[in-house]
């Protein structure tokens, strides 16, 4: 299918919006993923040489991004832009037949990728909940196409399964959403003769496709005898950590809900209208699947309410944006048929107002970001990038100031360890000395392993960030190790630096 001028214009707009975010600052999560991916690029093995609780998909993404463009903010975000541009093109091509107005399909990337970029801050960009929208949409799309076929086509269901397997490599808890996609094909056959035959016809290719990426990952980790550790990591320790996590508060979840409503209110309004159209067209299978993605996605977010991070809601931006397009189309039909709007300029004015309202929150945010980008000369040089990042992440200047002395030639060479934000590693250019990090809470056995690794590797410098100083109070053995083997080098409001005592 050839792209129209409007398609190309929309894709160019996505590129422009994405370019604003290429030099965007990292938060702790993105820095952690980048450090882990860099370690992997140097031959390190995830979960052995670099521990984290998350599934390997996000690290594979950052590894590919860093290998192509560099393990830093510009490199990771450049790859994300290419990824989102490809997703935008797929949305345009696959949704041409979904809308009666083909121009709406052309606008879909702005309703999904564009608004994602527009409302996102440093904490939200390049999180797995946003990245997983691409393969999850394809899992849905291939399932819908298989359902609409006269016979359940093995290839389409297999591809849906493959995309589902990729989704699970990012986060296993997304499985209920995928199960809804695949189970829907069986609803109209329950209790009907031939149900089990239909179940096998659907289930076999889906299961085979799902297992393919999971098996590849499993074989890779099996050669390093890591499968038992993966089982602990993905099934046992999350429950332990979530129950003891200091971040587990209902207040955080409520704030995240309010953030989502305030940032996505126009999209929610139009998406609700789009979901309503299913009532008028009950055989509109794509709309049904998108509504179920929304519902099951919200259910998955609720399952994680103890952590309740804002970026969890990025999981439902894609179905919400596509449904918003359906709502926009529905309103346009009403405008065209309204006898009170006889003149063309009246209809255009109403449509323009609807579009401005729909994109209002994203446009306000993009204007602010663009202002800072222009102020820093489009962040073409590293010092300009640091200036741009400091506007958007106020703690960047503090971190940069804290690590500046590490880059002086008279400082001791070697790896460091930070009780705190992973960005201290990234912005200092120093490697992390041991496998464990403290950005994710640890279980008791891991605290013992962390102390043993510190004793064995003895990083030349240790930094205890002020907001993480409670760790030394809760773990006196670690505090005793530092007191016995390190001297205070310098301290500030940000934290305390220790240097290894080599006497």
Short mmCIF file of C-alpha atoms in Angstrom, two decimals:
data_model
loop_
_atom_site.label_atom_id
_atom_site.label_comp_id
_atom_site.label_asym_id
_atom_site.label_seq_id
_atom_site.Cartn_x
_atom_site.Cartn_y
_atom_site.Cartn_z
CA UNK A 1 0.00 0.00 0.00
CA UNK A 2 1.38 3.36 -1.06
CA UNK A 3 1.62 6.16 1.47
CA UNK A 4 -0.37 9.31 0.73
CA UNK A 5 0.89 12.86 1.15
CA UNK A 6 -0.98 13.09 4.44
CA UNK A 7 0.68 9.86 5.61
CA UNK A 8 4.12 11.25 4.83
CA UNK A 9 3.26 14.57 6.49
CA UNK A 10 2.15 12.76 9.67
CA UNK A 11 5.28 10.59 9.72
CA UNK A 12 7.43 13.71 9.26
CA UNK A 13 5.59 15.29 12.20
CA UNK A 14 6.31 12.21 14.32
CA UNK A 15 10.00 12.59 13.45
CA UNK A 16 9.98 16.26 14.45
CA UNK A 17 8.23 15.49 17.73
CA UNK A 18 10.66 12.65 18.39
CA UNK A 19 13.70 14.81 17.66
CA UNK A 20 12.69 17.09 20.53
CA UNK A 21 13.16 14.07 22.80
CA UNK A 22 16.41 12.67 21.39
CA UNK A 23 18.62 14.61 23.86
CA UNK A 24 16.06 14.16 26.65
CA UNK A 25 17.44 13.30 30.10
CA UNK A 26 17.29 9.89 31.71
CA UNK A 27 15.72 8.98 35.00
CA UNK A 28 17.07 6.17 37.16
CA UNK A 29 15.30 3.38 35.27
CA UNK A 30 16.64 4.34 31.85
CA UNK A 31 20.13 4.78 33.27
CA UNK A 32 19.92 1.33 34.85
CA UNK A 33 18.84 -0.29 31.58
CA UNK A 34 21.61 1.50 29.69
CA UNK A 35 24.29 0.41 32.16
CA UNK A 36 23.05 -3.18 32.02
CA UNK A 37 22.93 -3.18 28.23
CA UNK A 38 26.47 -1.78 28.07
CA UNK A 39 27.63 -4.56 30.41
CA UNK A 40 26.03 -7.10 28.08
CA UNK A 41 27.76 -5.52 25.08
CA UNK A 42 31.09 -6.15 26.86
CA UNK A 43 30.34 -9.85 27.31
CA UNK A 44 28.47 -9.65 30.63
CA UNK A 45 25.55 -12.00 31.22
CA UNK A 46 22.25 -10.58 32.41
CA UNK A 47 21.15 -11.92 35.84
CA UNK A 48 24.68 -13.23 36.50
CA UNK A 49 27.01 -10.26 35.99
CA UNK A 50 24.22 -7.70 36.16
CA UNK A 51 21.18 -8.42 38.28
CA UNK A 52 17.71 -7.00 37.80
CA UNK A 53 14.16 -8.09 38.45
CA UNK A 54 12.82 -7.25 35.01
CA UNK A 55 12.45 -9.65 32.12
CA UNK A 56 15.18 -9.52 29.42
CA UNK A 57 13.16 -7.77 26.68
CA UNK A 58 13.88 -4.25 27.88
CA UNK A 59 17.61 -5.00 28.12
CA UNK A 60 17.61 -6.47 24.61
CA UNK A 61 16.01 -3.25 23.35
CA UNK A 62 18.61 -1.06 25.08
CA UNK A 63 21.43 -3.37 23.91
CA UNK A 64 20.34 -2.99 20.30
CA UNK A 65 19.85 0.75 20.70
CA UNK A 66 23.19 1.30 22.40
CA UNK A 67 25.09 -0.90 19.96
CA UNK A 68 23.71 1.13 17.04
CA UNK A 69 23.83 4.69 18.40
CA UNK A 70 25.70 4.67 21.70
CA UNK A 71 24.96 3.91 25.35
CA UNK A 72 23.80 7.36 26.35
CA UNK A 73 20.66 9.51 26.23
CA UNK A 74 20.98 10.55 22.59
CA UNK A 75 21.79 7.03 21.42
CA UNK A 76 18.92 5.29 23.21
CA UNK A 77 16.36 7.93 22.28
CA UNK A 78 17.51 7.97 18.64
CA UNK A 79 16.78 4.28 18.35
CA UNK A 80 13.46 4.74 20.14
CA UNK A 81 12.52 7.35 17.53
CA UNK A 82 13.24 4.90 14.68
CA UNK A 83 11.23 2.25 16.54
CA UNK A 84 8.28 4.59 17.01
CA UNK A 85 8.51 5.75 13.40
CA UNK A 86 8.27 2.13 12.23
CA UNK A 87 5.31 1.61 14.56
CA UNK A 88 3.65 4.72 13.13
CA UNK A 89 4.02 3.41 9.58
CA UNK A 90 2.54 0.05 10.63
CA UNK A 91 -0.43 1.80 12.25
CA UNK A 92 -1.15 3.78 9.08
CA UNK A 93 -0.95 0.71 6.84
CA UNK A 94 -2.90 -1.70 9.04
CA UNK A 95 -5.71 0.69 10.02
CA UNK A 96 -6.62 2.03 6.56
CA UNK A 97 -9.58 -0.38 6.42
CA UNK A 98 -10.60 0.19 10.04
CA UNK A 99 -11.79 3.76 9.58
CA UNK A 100 -14.34 4.84 6.99
CA UNK A 101 -12.38 8.09 6.68
CA UNK A 102 -8.90 7.09 5.57
CA UNK A 103 -7.51 10.41 6.76
CA UNK A 104 -8.20 9.28 10.34
CA UNK A 105 -5.87 6.31 9.83
CA UNK A 106 -3.21 8.77 8.72
CA UNK A 107 -3.67 10.70 11.98
CA UNK A 108 -3.46 7.62 14.21
CA UNK A 109 0.32 7.90 14.81
CA UNK A 110 -0.27 11.38 16.25
CA UNK A 111 -3.04 10.02 18.49
CA UNK A 112 -0.72 7.32 19.84
CA UNK A 113 3.00 7.95 19.33
CA UNK A 114 2.61 11.71 19.11
CA UNK A 115 0.64 12.02 22.34
CA UNK A 116 2.98 9.54 24.05
CA UNK A 117 5.91 11.81 23.26
CA UNK A 118 3.93 14.93 24.06
CA UNK A 119 2.87 14.04 27.60
CA UNK A 120 5.97 12.07 28.61
CA UNK A 121 8.60 13.34 30.96
CA UNK A 122 12.01 11.86 31.64
CA UNK A 123 10.45 9.20 33.87
CA UNK A 124 8.10 7.93 31.15
CA UNK A 125 10.21 7.80 27.99
CA UNK A 126 11.62 4.47 26.79
CA UNK A 127 9.88 2.49 29.52
CA UNK A 128 8.82 -1.02 28.56
CA UNK A 129 5.10 -0.21 28.95
CA UNK A 130 5.42 2.23 26.06
CA UNK A 131 7.72 0.07 23.93
CA UNK A 132 5.56 -3.03 24.23
CA UNK A 133 2.67 -1.32 22.44
CA UNK A 134 4.18 -2.19 19.03
CA UNK A 135 4.36 -6.00 19.37
CA UNK A 136 1.13 -6.08 21.40
CA UNK A 137 -0.72 -4.25 18.63
CA UNK A 138 0.63 -6.72 16.08
CA UNK A 139 -0.47 -9.64 18.29
CA UNK A 140 -3.96 -8.12 18.30
CA UNK A 141 -3.93 -7.33 14.58
CA UNK A 142 -2.90 -10.82 13.48
CA UNK A 143 -5.49 -12.36 15.85
CA UNK A 144 -8.23 -10.19 14.35
CA UNK A 145 -7.19 -11.05 10.81
CA UNK A 146 -7.17 -14.75 11.67
CA UNK A 147 -10.63 -14.48 13.21
CA UNK A 148 -11.98 -12.68 10.14
CA UNK A 149 -10.61 -15.32 7.77
CA UNK A 150 -12.91 -18.06 6.55
CA UNK A 151 -10.63 -20.55 8.22
CA UNK A 152 -8.30 -19.91 11.12
CA UNK A 153 -5.09 -19.33 9.24
CA UNK A 154 -2.13 -21.04 10.84
CA UNK A 155 0.35 -18.38 9.73
CA UNK A 156 -1.58 -15.42 11.13
CA UNK A 157 -2.15 -17.14 14.47
CA UNK A 158 1.50 -18.17 14.60
CA UNK A 159 2.58 -14.56 14.00
CA UNK A 160 0.19 -13.38 16.69
CA UNK A 161 1.81 -15.88 19.03
CA UNK A 162 5.33 -14.73 18.11
CA UNK A 163 4.37 -11.12 18.87
CA UNK A 164 2.81 -12.29 22.12
CA UNK A 165 6.03 -14.09 23.03
CA UNK A 166 8.00 -10.91 22.43
CA UNK A 167 5.56 -9.05 24.69
CA UNK A 168 6.14 -11.61 27.45
CA UNK A 169 9.90 -11.16 27.15
CA UNK A 170 9.26 -7.58 28.23
CA UNK A 171 6.91 -8.42 31.11
CA UNK A 172 5.22 -11.70 31.98
CA UNK A 173 2.34 -10.00 33.76
CA UNK A 174 1.02 -8.86 30.36
CA UNK A 175 -0.12 -12.44 29.66
CA UNK A 176 -3.80 -11.78 30.61
CA UNK A 177 -4.08 -9.17 27.86
CA UNK A 178 -2.77 -11.62 25.27
CA UNK A 179 -5.05 -14.39 26.52
CA UNK A 180 -8.03 -12.08 25.97
CA UNK A 181 -6.95 -11.59 22.34
CA UNK A 182 -6.70 -15.31 21.67
CA UNK A 183 -9.62 -16.51 23.80
CA UNK A 184 -12.05 -14.18 22.04
CA UNK A 185 -11.82 -16.32 18.91
CA UNK A 186 -13.37 -19.20 20.84
CA UNK A 187 -16.30 -17.43 22.46
CA UNK A 188 -18.77 -18.01 19.64
CA UNK A 189 -17.88 -21.71 19.48
CA UNK A 190 -18.36 -22.60 23.17
CA UNK A 191 -20.93 -25.35 23.46
CA UNK A 192 -21.01 -25.83 19.70
CA UNK A 193 -20.09 -29.07 17.99
CA UNK A 194 -16.47 -29.00 16.88
CA UNK A 195 -15.33 -26.76 19.74
CA UNK A 196 -12.30 -28.88 20.62
CA UNK A 197 -11.27 -29.10 17.00
CA UNK A 198 -11.46 -25.31 16.81
CA UNK A 199 -9.53 -25.03 20.08
CA UNK A 200 -6.69 -27.10 18.63
CA UNK A 201 -6.75 -25.18 15.34
CA UNK A 202 -6.31 -21.91 17.22
CA UNK A 203 -4.25 -23.03 20.19
CA UNK A 204 -1.48 -24.95 18.41
CA UNK A 205 -0.16 -22.12 16.20
CA UNK A 206 -0.58 -19.55 18.99
CA UNK A 207 1.31 -21.67 21.50
CA UNK A 208 4.04 -22.54 19.00
CA UNK A 209 4.47 -18.89 18.07
CA UNK A 210 4.53 -17.76 21.69
CA UNK A 211 7.08 -20.37 22.66
CA UNK A 212 9.48 -19.45 19.85
CA UNK A 213 10.95 -16.21 21.35
CA UNK A 214 10.62 -17.60 24.87
CA UNK A 215 12.51 -20.74 23.86
CA UNK A 216 15.29 -18.73 22.21
CA UNK A 217 15.73 -16.71 25.40
CA UNK A 218 15.50 -19.86 27.52
CA UNK A 219 18.20 -21.67 25.52
CA UNK A 220 20.48 -18.64 25.80
CA UNK A 221 20.20 -18.48 29.60
CA UNK A 222 20.28 -22.28 30.00
CA UNK A 223 23.82 -22.44 28.64
CA UNK A 224 24.88 -20.33 31.66
CA UNK A 225 22.83 -22.46 34.12
CA UNK A 226 20.61 -19.49 34.89
CA UNK A 227 17.15 -21.04 34.51
CA UNK A 228 16.70 -21.67 38.28
CA UNK A 229 17.71 -18.05 38.93
CA UNK A 230 15.24 -16.85 36.31
CA UNK A 231 12.46 -18.78 38.00
CA UNK A 232 13.33 -17.13 41.30
CA UNK A 233 13.62 -13.75 39.63
CA UNK A 234 10.33 -13.83 37.77
CA UNK A 235 8.02 -15.77 40.09
CA UNK A 236 9.30 -15.88 43.67
CA UNK A 237 11.16 -12.66 44.36
CA UNK A 238 8.64 -10.20 42.87
CA UNK A 239 6.09 -11.25 45.49
CA UNK A 240 8.64 -10.95 48.29
CA UNK A 241 9.90 -7.59 47.07
CA UNK A 242 6.49 -6.08 46.42
CA UNK A 243 5.33 -7.05 49.92
CA UNK A 244 8.32 -5.39 51.57
CA UNK A 245 8.89 -2.53 49.13
CA UNK A 246 9.22 0.93 50.72
CA UNK A 247 7.63 2.33 47.56
CA UNK A 248 4.38 0.40 48.05
CA UNK A 249 1.79 3.04 48.88
CA UNK A 250 -1.79 3.63 47.82
CA UNK A 251 -0.99 7.34 47.68
CA UNK A 252 1.47 6.80 44.82
CA UNK A 253 -1.12 4.86 42.83
CA UNK A 254 -3.76 7.56 43.37
CA UNK A 255 -1.31 10.23 42.23
CA UNK A 256 -0.52 8.16 39.14
CA UNK A 257 -4.23 7.85 38.32
CA UNK A 258 -4.61 11.62 38.65
CA UNK A 259 -1.54 12.13 36.42
CA UNK A 260 -3.05 9.86 33.77
CA UNK A 261 -6.42 11.61 33.84
CA UNK A 262 -4.88 15.09 33.70
CA UNK A 263 -2.53 14.25 30.82
CA UNK A 264 -4.87 12.08 28.77
CA UNK A 265 -8.27 13.65 29.51
CA UNK A 266 -8.98 14.67 25.86
CA UNK A 267 -7.87 11.25 24.62
CA UNK A 268 -10.05 9.55 27.24
CA UNK A 269 -13.08 11.58 26.07
CA UNK A 270 -12.62 10.74 22.40
CA UNK A 271 -11.58 7.16 23.17
CA UNK A 272 -14.79 6.66 25.16
CA UNK A 273 -16.80 7.90 22.19
CA UNK A 274 -14.87 5.48 19.98
CA UNK A 275 -15.62 2.60 22.35
CA UNK A 276 -19.31 3.61 22.25
CA UNK A 277 -19.39 3.09 18.47
CA UNK A 278 -19.10 -0.66 19.08
CA UNK A 279 -22.65 -0.52 20.41
CA UNK A 280 -23.75 0.77 17.01
CA UNK A 281 -21.59 -1.73 15.10
CA UNK A 282 -21.47 -4.92 17.20
CA UNK A 283 -19.59 -6.83 14.48
CA UNK A 284 -16.70 -4.36 14.53
CA UNK A 285 -14.15 -6.86 15.75
CA UNK A 286 -11.18 -4.49 15.90
CA UNK A 287 -13.06 -2.08 18.18
CA UNK A 288 -14.05 -4.97 20.44
CA UNK A 289 -10.43 -6.12 20.71
CA UNK A 290 -9.24 -2.58 21.45
CA UNK A 291 -11.86 -2.13 24.18
CA UNK A 292 -10.83 -5.45 25.72
CA UNK A 293 -7.16 -4.36 25.56
CA UNK A 294 -8.16 -1.26 27.50
CA UNK A 295 -10.10 -3.21 30.11
CA UNK A 296 -7.55 -6.00 30.57
CA UNK A 297 -4.72 -3.45 30.50
CA UNK A 298 -6.32 -1.50 33.33
CA UNK A 299 -6.68 -4.80 35.17
CA UNK A 300 -2.95 -5.48 34.80
CA UNK A 301 -2.19 -1.96 36.06
CA UNK A 302 -4.42 -2.57 39.09
CA UNK A 303 -2.52 -5.79 39.83
CA UNK A 304 0.57 -3.62 40.27
CA UNK A 305 -1.12 -0.94 42.40
CA UNK A 306 1.36 -1.46 45.24
CA UNK A 307 4.02 0.18 43.09
CA UNK A 308 1.68 2.29 41.00
CA UNK A 309 4.18 4.14 38.77
CA UNK A 310 2.79 6.67 36.32
CA UNK A 311 4.38 5.03 33.30
CA UNK A 312 2.30 1.87 33.85
CA UNK A 313 -0.56 3.71 32.11
CA UNK A 314 1.48 3.87 28.89
CA UNK A 315 0.30 0.28 28.45
CA UNK A 316 -3.12 1.50 27.28
CA UNK A 317 -2.14 4.54 25.20
CA UNK A 318 -2.21 2.61 21.91
CA UNK A 319 -5.79 1.25 22.17
CA UNK A 320 -6.96 4.55 23.65
CA UNK A 321 -5.43 6.50 20.76
CA UNK A 322 -6.88 4.22 18.07
CA UNK A 323 -10.32 4.37 19.70
CA UNK A 324 -9.97 8.16 19.92
CA UNK A 325 -9.59 8.12 16.15
CA UNK A 326 -12.85 6.20 15.95
CA UNK A 327 -14.47 8.77 18.21
CA UNK A 328 -13.14 11.60 16.03
CA UNK A 329 -14.59 9.90 12.97
CA UNK A 330 -17.96 9.47 14.69
CA UNK A 331 -18.10 13.15 15.62
CA UNK A 332 -17.14 14.17 12.07
CA UNK A 333 -20.08 12.17 10.72
CA UNK A 334 -22.38 14.00 13.13
CA UNK A 335 -20.94 17.36 12.04
CA UNK A 336 -21.46 16.55 8.37
CA UNK A 337 -25.06 15.50 8.96
CA UNK A 338 -25.93 18.42 11.26
CA UNK A 339 -28.38 20.73 9.43
CA UNK A 340 -27.33 23.62 11.67
CA UNK A 341 -23.83 23.56 10.14
CA UNK A 342 -24.61 24.36 6.52
CA UNK A 343 -21.52 26.33 5.63
CA UNK A 344 -18.20 24.55 5.05
CA UNK A 345 -16.31 26.96 7.32
CA UNK A 346 -18.62 26.06 10.21
CA UNK A 347 -17.87 22.36 9.85
CA UNK A 348 -14.16 23.02 9.50
CA UNK A 349 -14.21 25.25 12.59
CA UNK A 350 -15.88 22.57 14.71
CA UNK A 351 -13.50 19.90 13.43
CA UNK A 352 -10.48 22.14 14.07
CA UNK A 353 -11.66 22.87 17.62
CA UNK A 354 -12.07 19.12 18.24
CA UNK A 355 -8.52 18.45 17.05
CA UNK A 356 -7.07 21.26 19.16
CA UNK A 357 -8.88 19.92 22.23
CA UNK A 358 -7.71 16.39 21.48
CA UNK A 359 -4.05 17.39 21.26
CA UNK A 360 -4.17 20.22 23.81
CA UNK A 361 -2.21 18.63 26.67
CA UNK A 362 0.45 17.26 24.30
CA UNK A 363 0.81 20.59 22.48
CA UNK A 364 1.33 22.53 25.71
CA UNK A 365 4.01 20.10 26.84
CA UNK A 366 5.72 20.06 23.44
CA UNK A 367 5.79 23.87 23.37
CA UNK A 368 7.61 23.92 26.71
CA UNK A 369 10.13 21.30 25.63
CA UNK A 370 10.73 23.07 22.30
CA UNK A 371 11.38 26.35 24.09
CA UNK A 372 14.15 24.79 26.19
CA UNK A 373 15.58 23.03 23.13
CA UNK A 374 15.83 26.30 21.17
CA UNK A 375 17.25 28.00 24.25
CA UNK A 376 20.12 25.49 24.22
CA UNK A 377 20.86 25.80 20.51
CA UNK A 378 18.93 22.62 19.64
CA UNK A 379 21.27 20.65 21.93
CA UNK A 380 23.69 19.78 19.15
CA UNK A 381 26.77 19.77 21.40
CA UNK A 382 27.23 17.85 24.62
CA UNK A 383 27.32 20.95 26.82
CA UNK A 384 24.08 22.12 25.18
CA UNK A 385 22.56 18.70 25.77
CA UNK A 386 23.49 18.92 29.44
CA UNK A 387 21.88 22.35 29.61
CA UNK A 388 18.68 21.04 27.98
CA UNK A 389 18.64 18.03 30.28
CA UNK A 390 19.11 20.22 33.33
CA UNK A 391 15.97 22.21 32.47
CA UNK A 392 13.89 19.04 32.20
CA UNK A 393 15.47 17.04 35.04
CA UNK A 394 16.39 19.47 37.84
CA UNK A 395 18.57 16.89 39.61
CA UNK A 396 20.92 16.58 36.60
CA UNK A 397 23.11 19.56 37.70
CA UNK A 398 23.44 18.03 41.18
CA UNK A 399 24.55 14.66 39.82
CA UNK A 400 26.92 16.20 37.28
CA UNK A 401 28.48 18.34 40.01
CA UNK A 402 28.87 15.33 42.32
CA UNK A 403 30.69 13.20 39.72
CA UNK A 404 32.77 15.92 38.04
CA UNK A 405 35.79 15.31 40.29
CA UNK A 406 35.84 11.61 39.29
CA UNK A 407 36.91 12.59 35.78
CA UNK A 408 40.07 14.36 36.93
CA UNK A 409 43.29 12.50 36.00
CA UNK A 410 44.60 12.41 39.59
CA UNK A 411 41.62 10.37 40.79
CA UNK A 412 42.02 6.65 41.42
CA UNK A 413 41.07 4.49 38.45
CA UNK A 414 38.65 1.64 38.89
CA UNK A 415 35.02 0.79 39.42
CA UNK A 416 32.73 2.46 41.93
CA UNK A 417 29.56 1.56 43.81
CA UNK A 418 26.59 3.85 44.42
CA UNK A 419 23.98 3.41 47.11
CA UNK A 420 21.48 5.37 45.09
CA UNK A 421 20.57 6.60 41.62
CA UNK A 422 22.09 4.67 38.65
CA UNK A 423 22.63 7.96 36.84
CA UNK A 424 25.73 8.52 38.98
CA UNK A 425 27.40 5.68 37.06
CA UNK A 426 26.21 6.88 33.67
CA UNK A 427 27.16 10.53 34.11
CA UNK A 428 30.50 9.76 35.74
CA UNK A 429 31.60 7.26 33.10
CA UNK A 430 32.57 4.81 35.86
CA UNK A 431 31.50 1.16 35.88
CA UNK A 432 29.50 -0.47 38.64
CA UNK A 433 31.75 -2.72 40.69
CA UNK A 434 29.32 -5.55 41.52
CA UNK A 435 26.28 -7.26 40.03
CA UNK A 436 23.65 -5.99 42.47
CA UNK A 437 22.09 -2.55 42.37
CA UNK A 438 19.78 -0.82 44.84
CA UNK A 439 17.30 0.71 42.42
CA UNK A 440 15.10 -2.35 43.02
CA UNK A 441 14.55 -3.53 46.62
CA UNK A 442 16.45 -6.70 47.53
CA UNK A 443 15.36 -9.73 49.56
CA UNK A 444 17.39 -10.68 52.68
CA UNK A 445 19.52 -13.30 50.91
CA UNK A 446 20.53 -10.74 48.29
CA UNK A 447 21.66 -8.25 50.93
CA UNK A 448 24.10 -10.87 52.17
CA UNK A 449 25.33 -11.48 48.62
CA UNK A 450 25.72 -7.72 48.08
CA UNK A 451 27.93 -7.43 51.17
CA UNK A 452 30.03 -10.41 50.05
CA UNK A 453 30.50 -8.90 46.58
CA UNK A 454 31.55 -5.57 48.06
CA UNK A 455 34.08 -7.35 50.29
CA UNK A 456 35.45 -9.30 47.34
CA UNK A 457 35.62 -6.54 44.71
CA UNK A 458 36.27 -3.52 46.97
CA UNK A 459 35.34 -0.60 44.68
CA UNK A 460 37.77 2.31 44.86
CA UNK A 461 34.97 4.75 45.67
CA UNK A 462 31.58 4.29 47.30
CA UNK A 463 28.88 6.93 47.21
CA UNK A 464 25.94 6.88 49.64
CA UNK A 465 23.20 9.15 48.36
CA UNK A 466 21.44 11.00 51.17
CA UNK A 467 18.00 9.59 50.37
CA UNK A 468 19.47 6.07 50.48
CA UNK A 469 21.42 6.53 53.72
CA UNK A 470 18.73 4.62 55.64
CA UNK A 471 20.15 1.46 54.06
CA UNK A 472 23.27 1.64 56.24
CA UNK A 473 21.07 1.98 59.31
CA UNK A 474 18.99 -1.06 58.35
CA UNK A 475 22.07 -3.13 57.42
CA UNK A 476 24.77 -2.52 60.07
CA UNK A 477 27.07 -5.20 58.61
CA UNK A 478 27.37 -3.22 55.38
CA UNK A 479 27.87 -0.01 57.37
CA UNK A 480 30.57 -1.75 59.43
CA UNK A 481 32.35 -2.93 56.27
CA UNK A 482 32.43 0.61 54.87
CA UNK A 483 33.59 2.11 58.18
CA UNK A 484 36.41 -0.44 58.47
CA UNK A 485 37.69 -0.23 54.91
CA UNK A 486 36.88 3.27 53.67
CA UNK A 487 37.55 6.86 54.64
CA UNK A 488 35.19 9.76 54.06
CA UNK A 489 36.52 11.70 51.08
CA UNK A 490 33.92 14.42 50.75
CA UNK A 491 30.28 15.05 51.54
CA UNK A 492 27.47 17.37 50.49
CA UNK A 493 23.71 17.62 50.68
CA UNK A 494 23.55 14.99 47.92
CA UNK A 495 25.49 12.36 49.88
CA UNK A 496 28.84 11.09 51.10
CA UNK A 497 31.79 9.84 49.02
CA UNK A 498 34.09 7.21 50.53
CA UNK A 499 37.54 6.25 49.26
CA UNK A 500 39.08 2.81 49.75
CA UNK A 501 41.68 2.69 52.51
CA UNK A 502 44.63 0.88 50.92
CA UNK A 503 46.85 0.86 53.99
#
